Amino acid sequence: MISSIYTHSSITIWKTLAVCASLLISIVIFSFSNQPNSLRANFFHVTTRQSSVPQDTTNVSHLVFGILGSVKTWHYRKPFIESWWRPNITRGYFYLDRAPTEDLLPWAGTYPPFRISDDNTKLLKESKHVSALMVRMVHAVIEVFREEKEGVRWYIMGDDDSIFFVDNLADELSKYDHTKYIYIGAHSECVLSNQFFSYDMGFGGAGLIMSYPLAKMVQKNIEDCFKRYPYLRSADLILMTCVNDFGVSLTVHQGLHQMDLRGDASGFLSAHPKAPLLSLHHLEHVDPIFGSMDRFESLKHLMKAADVDQPRLLQQTICHSRQLNWSFSISWGYSVHIYENIASRSILKTPLETFRPWGNWKPPFYIFNTRPVLSNDPCATPHVFTFSVYKEEQWN
């Protein structure tokens, strides 16, 4: 169930580690797959809501996605959409900057239906706004609201290089009152990005979520916001400023990820916060999340785990073996870290800094704590394994 992605100086030790890790994960997955849901939750110590689910609980049919893209980027970003979009189940539209070229037609039914963004020439002239692109991106709120109103509780605006975990979104949004004005988003992972824009702003690539009443208010008033703030060069900042003028503040959710990181993001993903995974953005700017695969194979691979158990995807479980004097950090559906010592939970839940910040900046870099990768210290550096799938016949 796992495959090694690092080498070790001692082949014997590595074989021992691999066998033990394989046994551990095989037992975990076998136990999980053969137990009822209630026992699975107890086995992994995952807290779930105990109250009965009402008939009108928010589900996928109550969510509408507005995805912004362009004819130019669609050629190489459509696999991002394909990895999470569910034809005839998910609701929403893909907004192009212009009519699709002949090579994009006929438009496949496996993609979100496309729409061409409104011509905002008149609005730009009236508002004297400095950025036609930013106006187009924010104006999409009006356009998606115009298309979909019936039975909608939440609008989710995102980019074409983002992936969303739809079941987790529906489950998490069911915890909020969709009849209130609610604006949900996430910070950037990097300090300077938040300082440059705002810590009160949701970063749109990770997904900006608005309740129906708030989206209705925005679509009625956003054009006035363009006129009040013609100098703002960020679509996310324009939307935040407009929403704040209505008296609504950002609700931060730790499962939305802007992924303002570079390089190897495995250290970050292997120590995911204790919140259901809702989105991942900027995946084309980090290394493939599974080192033995390319970027899009990695996405499909991650979605195999999501299809089995989306609520626990990337959720970190930490355990110890006193007999072996080992520590284990398991990121469900993604990775296993094995340490040849007993490490405290406070250390293991802190991400290894395998990644770099978004820009060439000076510290502090991140809005969360990290720990260095000490390759010359075998007690501080884990043996890392990543999730792989074996065919059923291999178990016979």
GROMACS .gro file of C-alpha atoms in nm:
model
  396
    1MET     CA    1   0.000   0.000   0.000
    2ILE     CA    2   0.299   0.225   0.024
    3SER     CA    3   0.611   0.292  -0.176
    4SER     CA    4   0.942   0.435  -0.065
    5ILE     CA    5   1.056   0.766  -0.210
    6TYR     CA    6   1.384   0.803  -0.025
    7THR     CA    7   1.697   0.589   0.010
    8HIS     CA    8   1.884   0.485   0.320
    9SER     CA    9   2.248   0.401   0.369
   10SER     CA   10   2.164   0.063   0.516
   11ILE     CA   11   1.969  -0.174   0.288
   12THR     CA   12   1.893  -0.402   0.579
   13ILE     CA   13   1.738  -0.123   0.785
   14TRP     CA   14   1.541  -0.007   0.485
   15LYS     CA   15   1.399  -0.352   0.424
   16THR     CA   16   1.298  -0.373   0.787
   17LEU     CA   17   1.135  -0.031   0.771
   18ALA     CA   18   0.953  -0.115   0.450
   19VAL     CA   19   0.820  -0.445   0.581
   20CYS     CA   20   0.705  -0.291   0.910
   21ALA     CA   21   0.549   0.007   0.738
   22SER     CA   22   0.375  -0.218   0.484
   23LEU     CA   23   0.236  -0.434   0.761
   24LEU     CA   24   0.120  -0.131   0.956
   25ILE     CA   25  -0.061   0.033   0.665
   26SER     CA   26  -0.199  -0.296   0.537
   27ILE     CA   27  -0.350  -0.365   0.880
   28VAL     CA   28  -0.486  -0.010   0.898
   29ILE     CA   29  -0.647  -0.021   0.554
   30PHE     CA   30  -0.771  -0.381   0.589
   31SER     CA   31  -0.924  -0.298   0.926
   32PHE     CA   32  -1.078   0.019   0.790
   33SER     CA   33  -1.224  -0.142   0.480
   34ASN     CA   34  -1.386  -0.424   0.675
   35GLN     CA   35  -1.546  -0.224   0.955
   36PRO     CA   36  -1.874  -0.033   0.969
   37ASN     CA   37  -1.854   0.347   0.963
   38SER     CA   38  -1.899   0.378   1.339
   39LEU     CA   39  -1.600   0.154   1.408
   40ARG     CA   40  -1.389   0.331   1.147
   41ALA     CA   41  -1.443   0.662   1.322
   42ASN     CA   42  -1.344   0.512   1.657
   43PHE     CA   43  -1.040   0.341   1.507
   44PHE     CA   44  -0.897   0.665   1.372
   45HIS     CA   45  -1.014   0.879   1.664
   46VAL     CA   46  -1.192   1.114   1.423
   47THR     CA   47  -1.454   1.337   1.578
   48THR     CA   48  -1.783   1.343   1.387
   49ARG     CA   49  -2.115   1.507   1.458
   50GLN     CA   50  -2.331   1.286   1.675
   51SER     CA   51  -2.664   1.455   1.617
   52SER     CA   52  -2.906   1.313   1.364
   53VAL     CA   53  -2.884   1.466   1.017
   54PRO     CA   54  -3.192   1.674   0.931
   55GLN     CA   55  -3.367   1.625   0.600
   56ASP     CA   56  -3.267   1.967   0.471
   57THR     CA   57  -2.896   1.934   0.543
   58THR     CA   58  -2.681   2.113   0.286
   59ASN     CA   59  -2.564   1.878   0.011
   60VAL     CA   60  -2.380   1.902  -0.319
   61SER     CA   61  -2.695   2.015  -0.504
   62HIS     CA   62  -2.701   2.334  -0.295
   63LEU     CA   63  -2.355   2.445  -0.412
   64VAL     CA   64  -2.283   2.645  -0.729
   65PHE     CA   65  -1.930   2.695  -0.862
   66GLY     CA   66  -1.812   2.991  -1.066
   67ILE     CA   67  -1.472   2.902  -1.215
   68LEU     CA   68  -1.267   3.171  -1.388
   69GLY     CA   69  -1.035   3.082  -1.673
   70SER     CA   70  -0.940   3.173  -2.027
   71VAL     CA   71  -0.914   3.017  -2.370
   72LYS     CA   72  -0.535   3.031  -2.343
   73THR     CA   73  -0.507   2.856  -2.007
   74TRP     CA   74  -0.781   2.598  -2.070
   75HIS     CA   75  -0.550   2.386  -2.290
   76TYR     CA   76  -0.322   2.289  -2.001
   77ARG     CA   77  -0.544   2.348  -1.697
   78LYS     CA   78  -0.848   2.141  -1.790
   79PRO     CA   79  -0.706   1.832  -1.610
   80PHE     CA   80  -0.740   2.028  -1.285
   81ILE     CA   81  -1.113   2.066  -1.351
   82GLU     CA   82  -1.155   1.707  -1.468
   83SER     CA   83  -1.006   1.575  -1.144
   84TRP     CA   84  -1.293   1.703  -0.927
   85TRP     CA   85  -1.588   1.804  -1.148
   86ARG     CA   86  -1.881   1.557  -1.150
   87PRO     CA   87  -2.096   1.587  -1.463
   88ASN     CA   88  -2.469   1.610  -1.391
   89ILE     CA   89  -2.398   1.633  -1.019
   90THR     CA   90  -2.196   1.946  -0.952
   91ARG     CA   91  -2.355   2.276  -1.049
   92GLY     CA   92  -2.175   2.574  -1.196
   93TYR     CA   93  -2.008   2.732  -1.496
   94PHE     CA   94  -1.667   2.787  -1.644
   95TYR     CA   95  -1.619   3.150  -1.751
   96LEU     CA   96  -1.402   3.212  -2.058
   97ASP     CA   97  -1.263   3.549  -2.157
   98ARG     CA   98  -1.375   3.498  -2.517
   99ALA     CA   99  -1.549   3.248  -2.741
  100PRO     CA  100  -1.373   2.909  -2.747
  101THR     CA  101  -1.155   2.836  -3.047
  102GLU     CA  102  -1.245   2.552  -3.286
  103ASP     CA  103  -0.997   2.313  -3.126
  104LEU     CA  104  -1.194   2.337  -2.798
  105LEU     CA  105  -1.524   2.245  -2.964
  106PRO     CA  106  -1.740   2.051  -2.928
  107TRP     CA  107  -1.724   2.126  -2.556
  108ALA     CA  108  -1.700   1.797  -2.368
  109GLY     CA  109  -1.984   1.703  -2.134
  110THR     CA  110  -1.729   1.606  -1.870
  111TYR     CA  111  -1.644   1.975  -1.821
  112PRO     CA  112  -1.854   2.245  -1.655
  113PRO     CA  113  -2.074   2.422  -1.911
  114PHE     CA  114  -1.893   2.730  -2.034
  115ARG     CA  115  -2.006   3.088  -2.048
  116ILE     CA  116  -1.833   3.390  -2.201
  117SER     CA  117  -1.772   3.669  -1.953
  118ASP     CA  118  -1.982   3.982  -1.996
  119ASP     CA  119  -1.849   4.274  -2.195
  120ASN     CA  120  -1.765   4.526  -1.924
  121THR     CA  121  -1.650   4.806  -2.153
  122LYS     CA  122  -1.927   5.044  -2.041
  123LEU     CA  123  -1.868   4.964  -1.673
  124LEU     CA  124  -1.493   5.024  -1.708
  125LYS     CA  125  -1.555   5.359  -1.870
  126GLU     CA  126  -1.801   5.466  -1.600
  127SER     CA  127  -1.596   5.342  -1.305
  128LYS     CA  128  -1.256   5.437  -1.450
  129HIS     CA  129  -1.120   5.121  -1.293
  130VAL     CA  130  -0.749   5.053  -1.344
  131SER     CA  131  -0.781   4.681  -1.427
  132ALA     CA  132  -1.019   4.529  -1.681
  133LEU     CA  133  -0.907   4.178  -1.575
  134MET     CA  134  -0.992   4.237  -1.209
  135VAL     CA  135  -1.332   4.379  -1.300
  136ARG     CA  136  -1.403   4.072  -1.515
  137MET     CA  137  -1.312   3.836  -1.231
  138VAL     CA  138  -1.528   4.004  -0.969
  139HIS     CA  139  -1.812   4.065  -1.213
  140ALA     CA  140  -1.841   3.686  -1.244
  141VAL     CA  141  -2.033   3.692  -0.914
  142ILE     CA  142  -2.313   3.879  -1.094
  143GLU     CA  143  -2.299   3.639  -1.386
  144VAL     CA  144  -2.311   3.314  -1.190
  145PHE     CA  145  -2.588   3.448  -0.966
  146ARG     CA  146  -2.786   3.538  -1.277
  147GLU     CA  147  -2.752   3.181  -1.408
  148GLU     CA  148  -2.825   2.984  -1.091
  149LYS     CA  149  -3.067   3.084  -0.814
  150GLU     CA  150  -3.309   2.797  -0.759
  151GLY     CA  151  -3.223   2.598  -0.448
  152VAL     CA  152  -2.879   2.758  -0.413
  153ARG     CA  153  -2.733   2.804  -0.066
  154TRP     CA  154  -2.366   2.871  -0.142
  155TYR     CA  155  -2.166   3.020  -0.429
  156ILE     CA  156  -1.803   2.912  -0.458
  157MET     CA  157  -1.577   3.123  -0.679
  158GLY     CA  158  -1.245   2.974  -0.786
  159ASP     CA  159  -0.972   2.960  -1.049
  160ASP     CA  160  -0.912   2.708  -1.325
  161ASP     CA  161  -0.594   2.579  -1.157
  162SER     CA  162  -0.772   2.495  -0.831
  163ILE     CA  163  -0.916   2.162  -0.725
  164PHE     CA  164  -1.211   2.129  -0.487
  165PHE     CA  165  -1.323   1.846  -0.262
  166VAL     CA  166  -1.695   1.869  -0.317
  167ASP     CA  167  -1.822   1.628  -0.051
  168ASN     CA  168  -1.614   1.795   0.217
  169LEU     CA  169  -1.738   2.137   0.105
  170ALA     CA  170  -2.100   2.030   0.134
  171ASP     CA  171  -2.039   1.874   0.475
  172GLU     CA  172  -1.852   2.175   0.613
  173LEU     CA  173  -2.096   2.432   0.475
  174SER     CA  174  -2.383   2.244   0.639
  175LYS     CA  175  -2.239   2.368   0.971
  176TYR     CA  176  -2.314   2.731   0.878
  177ASP     CA  177  -2.645   2.912   0.852
  178HIS     CA  178  -2.684   2.973   0.481
  179THR     CA  179  -2.962   3.226   0.543
  180LYS     CA  180  -2.711   3.470   0.698
  181TYR     CA  181  -2.449   3.692   0.533
  182ILE     CA  182  -2.140   3.469   0.536
  183TYR     CA  183  -1.810   3.515   0.352
  184ILE     CA  184  -1.562   3.223   0.384
  185GLY     CA  185  -1.206   3.211   0.258
  186ALA     CA  186  -0.845   3.146   0.350
  187HIS     CA  187  -0.526   3.339   0.408
  188SER     CA  188  -0.213   3.300   0.203
  189GLU     CA  189   0.045   3.069   0.359
  190CYS     CA  190   0.305   3.345   0.328
  191VAL     CA  191   0.327   3.640   0.565
  192LEU     CA  192   0.416   3.899   0.303
  193SER     CA  193   0.120   3.815   0.077
  194ASN     CA  194  -0.122   3.878   0.363
  195GLN     CA  195   0.055   4.197   0.464
  196PHE     CA  196   0.060   4.325   0.107
  197PHE     CA  197  -0.311   4.262   0.052
  198SER     CA  198  -0.497   4.204   0.379
  199TYR     CA  199  -0.534   3.953   0.661
  200ASP     CA  200  -0.908   4.020   0.632
  201MET     CA  201  -0.915   3.900   0.271
  202GLY     CA  202  -0.992   3.555   0.138
  203PHE     CA  203  -0.747   3.453  -0.136
  204GLY     CA  204  -0.959   3.358  -0.434
  205GLY     CA  205  -0.758   3.073  -0.579
  206ALA     CA  206  -0.831   2.870  -0.267
  207GLY     CA  207  -1.199   2.948  -0.319
  208LEU     CA  208  -1.421   3.233  -0.205
  209ILE     CA  209  -1.749   3.115  -0.060
  210MET     CA  210  -2.058   3.332  -0.019
  211SER     CA  211  -2.396   3.242   0.122
  212TYR     CA  212  -2.693   3.309  -0.106
  213PRO     CA  213  -2.803   3.628   0.076
  214LEU     CA  214  -2.450   3.771   0.058
  215ALA     CA  215  -2.408   3.684  -0.309
  216LYS     CA  216  -2.742   3.849  -0.379
  217MET     CA  217  -2.627   4.163  -0.198
  218VAL     CA  218  -2.294   4.163  -0.384
  219GLN     CA  219  -2.448   4.125  -0.729
  220LYS     CA  220  -2.674   4.423  -0.660
  221ASN     CA  221  -2.394   4.651  -0.537
  222ILE     CA  222  -2.064   4.537  -0.685
  223GLU     CA  223  -2.071   4.786  -0.971
  224ASP     CA  224  -2.091   5.069  -0.719
  225CYS     CA  225  -1.788   4.916  -0.546
  226PHE     CA  226  -1.589   4.940  -0.870
  227LYS     CA  227  -1.668   5.309  -0.878
  228ARG     CA  228  -1.574   5.361  -0.511
  229TYR     CA  229  -1.247   5.171  -0.540
  230PRO     CA  230  -1.121   5.217  -0.898
  231TYR     CA  231  -0.758   5.191  -0.783
  232LEU     CA  232  -0.770   4.835  -0.641
  233ARG     CA  233  -0.571   4.593  -0.856
  234SER     CA  234  -0.673   4.269  -0.688
  235ALA     CA  235  -1.006   4.097  -0.754
  236ASP     CA  236  -0.997   3.936  -0.410
  237LEU     CA  237  -0.932   4.272  -0.245
  238ILE     CA  238  -1.215   4.437  -0.439
  239LEU     CA  239  -1.459   4.170  -0.325
  240MET     CA  240  -1.338   4.182   0.035
  241THR     CA  241  -1.365   4.561   0.047
  242CYS     CA  242  -1.715   4.553  -0.095
  243VAL     CA  243  -1.826   4.279   0.145
  244ASN     CA  244  -1.672   4.462   0.440
  245ASP     CA  245  -1.874   4.770   0.344
  246PHE     CA  246  -2.184   4.558   0.405
  247GLY     CA  247  -2.060   4.484   0.756
  248VAL     CA  248  -1.952   4.127   0.676
  249SER     CA  249  -1.607   4.000   0.782
  250LEU     CA  250  -1.407   3.704   0.661
  251THR     CA  251  -1.464   3.363   0.818
  252VAL     CA  252  -1.136   3.171   0.779
  253HIS     CA  253  -1.143   2.798   0.708
  254GLN     CA  254  -0.820   2.597   0.744
  255GLY     CA  255  -0.924   2.346   0.479
  256LEU     CA  256  -0.898   2.602   0.197
  257HIS     CA  257  -0.543   2.629   0.065
  258GLN     CA  258  -0.403   2.906  -0.153
  259MET     CA  259  -0.076   2.707  -0.168
  260ASP     CA  260   0.149   3.010  -0.202
  261LEU     CA  261   0.447   2.777  -0.185
  262ARG     CA  262   0.721   2.658  -0.418
  263GLY     CA  263   0.904   2.330  -0.459
  264ASP     CA  264   0.823   2.020  -0.257
  265ALA     CA  265   0.495   2.072  -0.069
  266SER     CA  266   0.497   1.726   0.091
  267GLY     CA  267   0.599   1.857   0.432
  268PHE     CA  268   0.297   2.087   0.435
  269LEU     CA  269   0.049   1.826   0.308
  270SER     CA  270   0.175   1.559   0.548
  271ALA     CA  271   0.092   1.777   0.849
  272HIS     CA  272  -0.247   1.907   0.741
  273PRO     CA  273  -0.442   2.111   1.000
  274LYS     CA  274  -0.722   1.932   1.181
  275ALA     CA  275  -0.983   2.047   0.931
  276PRO     CA  276  -1.137   1.866   0.632
  277LEU     CA  277  -0.953   1.933   0.307
  278LEU     CA  278  -1.164   2.167   0.090
  279SER     CA  279  -0.934   2.295  -0.185
  280LEU     CA  280  -0.581   2.313  -0.324
  281HIS     CA  281  -0.462   2.597  -0.548
  282HIS     CA  282  -0.136   2.672  -0.734
  283LEU     CA  283  -0.056   2.303  -0.782
  284GLU     CA  284   0.121   2.385  -1.108
  285HIS     CA  285   0.371   2.592  -0.908
  286VAL     CA  286   0.478   2.315  -0.673
  287ASP     CA  287   0.637   1.979  -0.748
  288PRO     CA  288   0.402   1.689  -0.825
  289ILE     CA  289   0.261   1.584  -0.489
  290PHE     CA  290   0.358   1.222  -0.557
  291GLY     CA  291   0.723   1.214  -0.657
  292SER     CA  292   0.698   0.911  -0.886
  293MET     CA  293   0.420   1.065  -1.098
  294ASP     CA  294   0.366   1.375  -1.305
  295ARG     CA  295   0.141   1.656  -1.188
  296PHE     CA  296  -0.188   1.532  -1.331
  297GLU     CA  297  -0.125   1.165  -1.251
  298SER     CA  298  -0.068   1.281  -0.894
  299LEU     CA  299  -0.406   1.455  -0.887
  300LYS     CA  300  -0.586   1.145  -1.013
  301HIS     CA  301  -0.400   0.936  -0.758
  302LEU     CA  302  -0.500   1.164  -0.472
  303MET     CA  303  -0.861   1.152  -0.590
  304LYS     CA  304  -0.857   0.772  -0.565
  305ALA     CA  305  -0.809   0.813  -0.191
  306ALA     CA  306  -1.069   1.092  -0.184
  307ASP     CA  307  -1.323   0.864  -0.353
  308VAL     CA  308  -1.280   0.609  -0.073
  309ASP     CA  309  -1.280   0.842   0.228
  310GLN     CA  310  -1.287   1.214   0.150
  311PRO     CA  311  -1.357   1.343   0.504
  312ARG     CA  312  -1.030   1.196   0.637
  313LEU     CA  313  -0.812   1.283   0.337
  314LEU     CA  314  -0.473   1.420   0.457
  315GLN     CA  315  -0.590   1.403   0.819
  316GLN     CA  316  -0.286   1.337   1.035
  317THR     CA  317  -0.273   1.049   1.280
  318ILE     CA  318   0.026   1.023   1.516
  319CYS     CA  319   0.119   0.710   1.706
  320HIS     CA  320   0.423   0.551   1.873
  321SER     CA  321   0.574   0.207   1.916
  322ARG     CA  322   0.748   0.184   2.253
  323GLN     CA  323   0.883  -0.158   2.165
  324LEU     CA  324   1.055  -0.036   1.848
  325ASN     CA  325   1.118   0.314   1.985
  326TRP     CA  326   0.959   0.452   1.667
  327SER     CA  327   0.712   0.729   1.592
  328PHE     CA  328   0.460   0.726   1.307
  329SER     CA  329   0.287   1.020   1.139
  330ILE     CA  330   0.022   0.908   0.891
  331SER     CA  331  -0.141   1.154   0.652
  332TRP     CA  332  -0.447   0.958   0.540
  333GLY     CA  333  -0.440   0.876   0.167
  334TYR     CA  334  -0.107   1.049   0.118
  335SER     CA  335   0.201   0.963   0.321
  336VAL     CA  336   0.358   0.784   0.617
  337HIS     CA  337   0.654   0.928   0.809
  338ILE     CA  338   0.854   0.691   1.030
  339TYR     CA  339   1.098   0.826   1.288
  340GLU     CA  340   1.354   0.607   1.461
  341ASN     CA  341   1.284   0.768   1.797
  342ILE     CA  342   0.992   0.875   2.013
  343ALA     CA  343   0.900   1.227   1.901
  344SER     CA  344   0.635   1.437   2.071
  345ARG     CA  345   0.307   1.519   1.900
  346SER     CA  346   0.386   1.890   1.917
  347ILE     CA  347   0.688   1.824   1.696
  348LEU     CA  348   0.527   1.581   1.452
  349LYS     CA  349   0.227   1.803   1.383
  350THR     CA  350   0.460   2.088   1.281
  351PRO     CA  351   0.522   2.076   0.903
  352LEU     CA  352   0.868   1.989   0.777
  353GLU     CA  353   0.993   2.282   0.570
  354THR     CA  354   1.044   2.089   0.247
  355PHE     CA  355   0.899   2.386   0.054
  356ARG     CA  356   1.002   2.743  -0.022
  357PRO     CA  357   0.804   3.067   0.009
  358TRP     CA  358   0.613   3.211  -0.286
  359GLY     CA  359   0.865   3.489  -0.350
  360ASN     CA  360   1.229   3.574  -0.286
  361TRP     CA  361   1.154   3.726   0.051
  362LYS     CA  362   1.318   3.766   0.388
  363PRO     CA  363   1.185   3.583   0.697
  364PRO     CA  364   0.945   3.539   0.857
  365PHE     CA  365   0.806   3.345   0.563
  366TYR     CA  366   0.496   3.158   0.678
  367ILE     CA  367   0.191   3.218   0.895
  368PHE     CA  368   0.244   2.878   1.061
  369ASN     CA  369   0.536   2.716   1.240
  370THR     CA  370   0.776   2.489   1.051
  371ARG     CA  371   1.072   2.268   1.141
  372PRO     CA  372   1.386   2.227   0.930
  373VAL     CA  373   1.477   1.919   0.730
  374LEU     CA  374   1.793   1.786   0.897
  375SER     CA  375   1.918   1.528   0.650
  376ASN     CA  376   2.229   1.459   0.860
  377ASP     CA  377   2.025   1.367   1.168
  378PRO     CA  378   1.851   1.027   1.131
  379CYS     CA  379   1.650   1.084   1.448
  380ALA     CA  380   1.499   1.409   1.320
  381THR     CA  381   1.451   1.309   0.955
  382PRO     CA  382   1.172   1.064   0.877
  383HIS     CA  383   1.172   0.771   0.642
  384VAL     CA  384   0.896   0.873   0.401
  385PHE     CA  385   0.650   0.650   0.219
  386THR     CA  386   0.368   0.759  -0.008
  387PHE     CA  387   0.032   0.608  -0.089
  388SER     CA  388   0.005   0.365  -0.380
  389VAL     CA  389  -0.275   0.138  -0.496
  390TYR     CA  390  -0.239  -0.234  -0.550
  391LYS     CA  391  -0.477  -0.429  -0.770
  392GLU     CA  392  -0.709  -0.664  -0.586
  393GLU     CA  393  -0.558  -0.975  -0.744
  394GLN     CA  394  -0.222  -0.894  -0.587
  395TRP     CA  395  -0.374  -0.973  -0.249
  396ASN     CA  396  -0.490  -1.321  -0.357
   0.00000   0.00000   0.00000
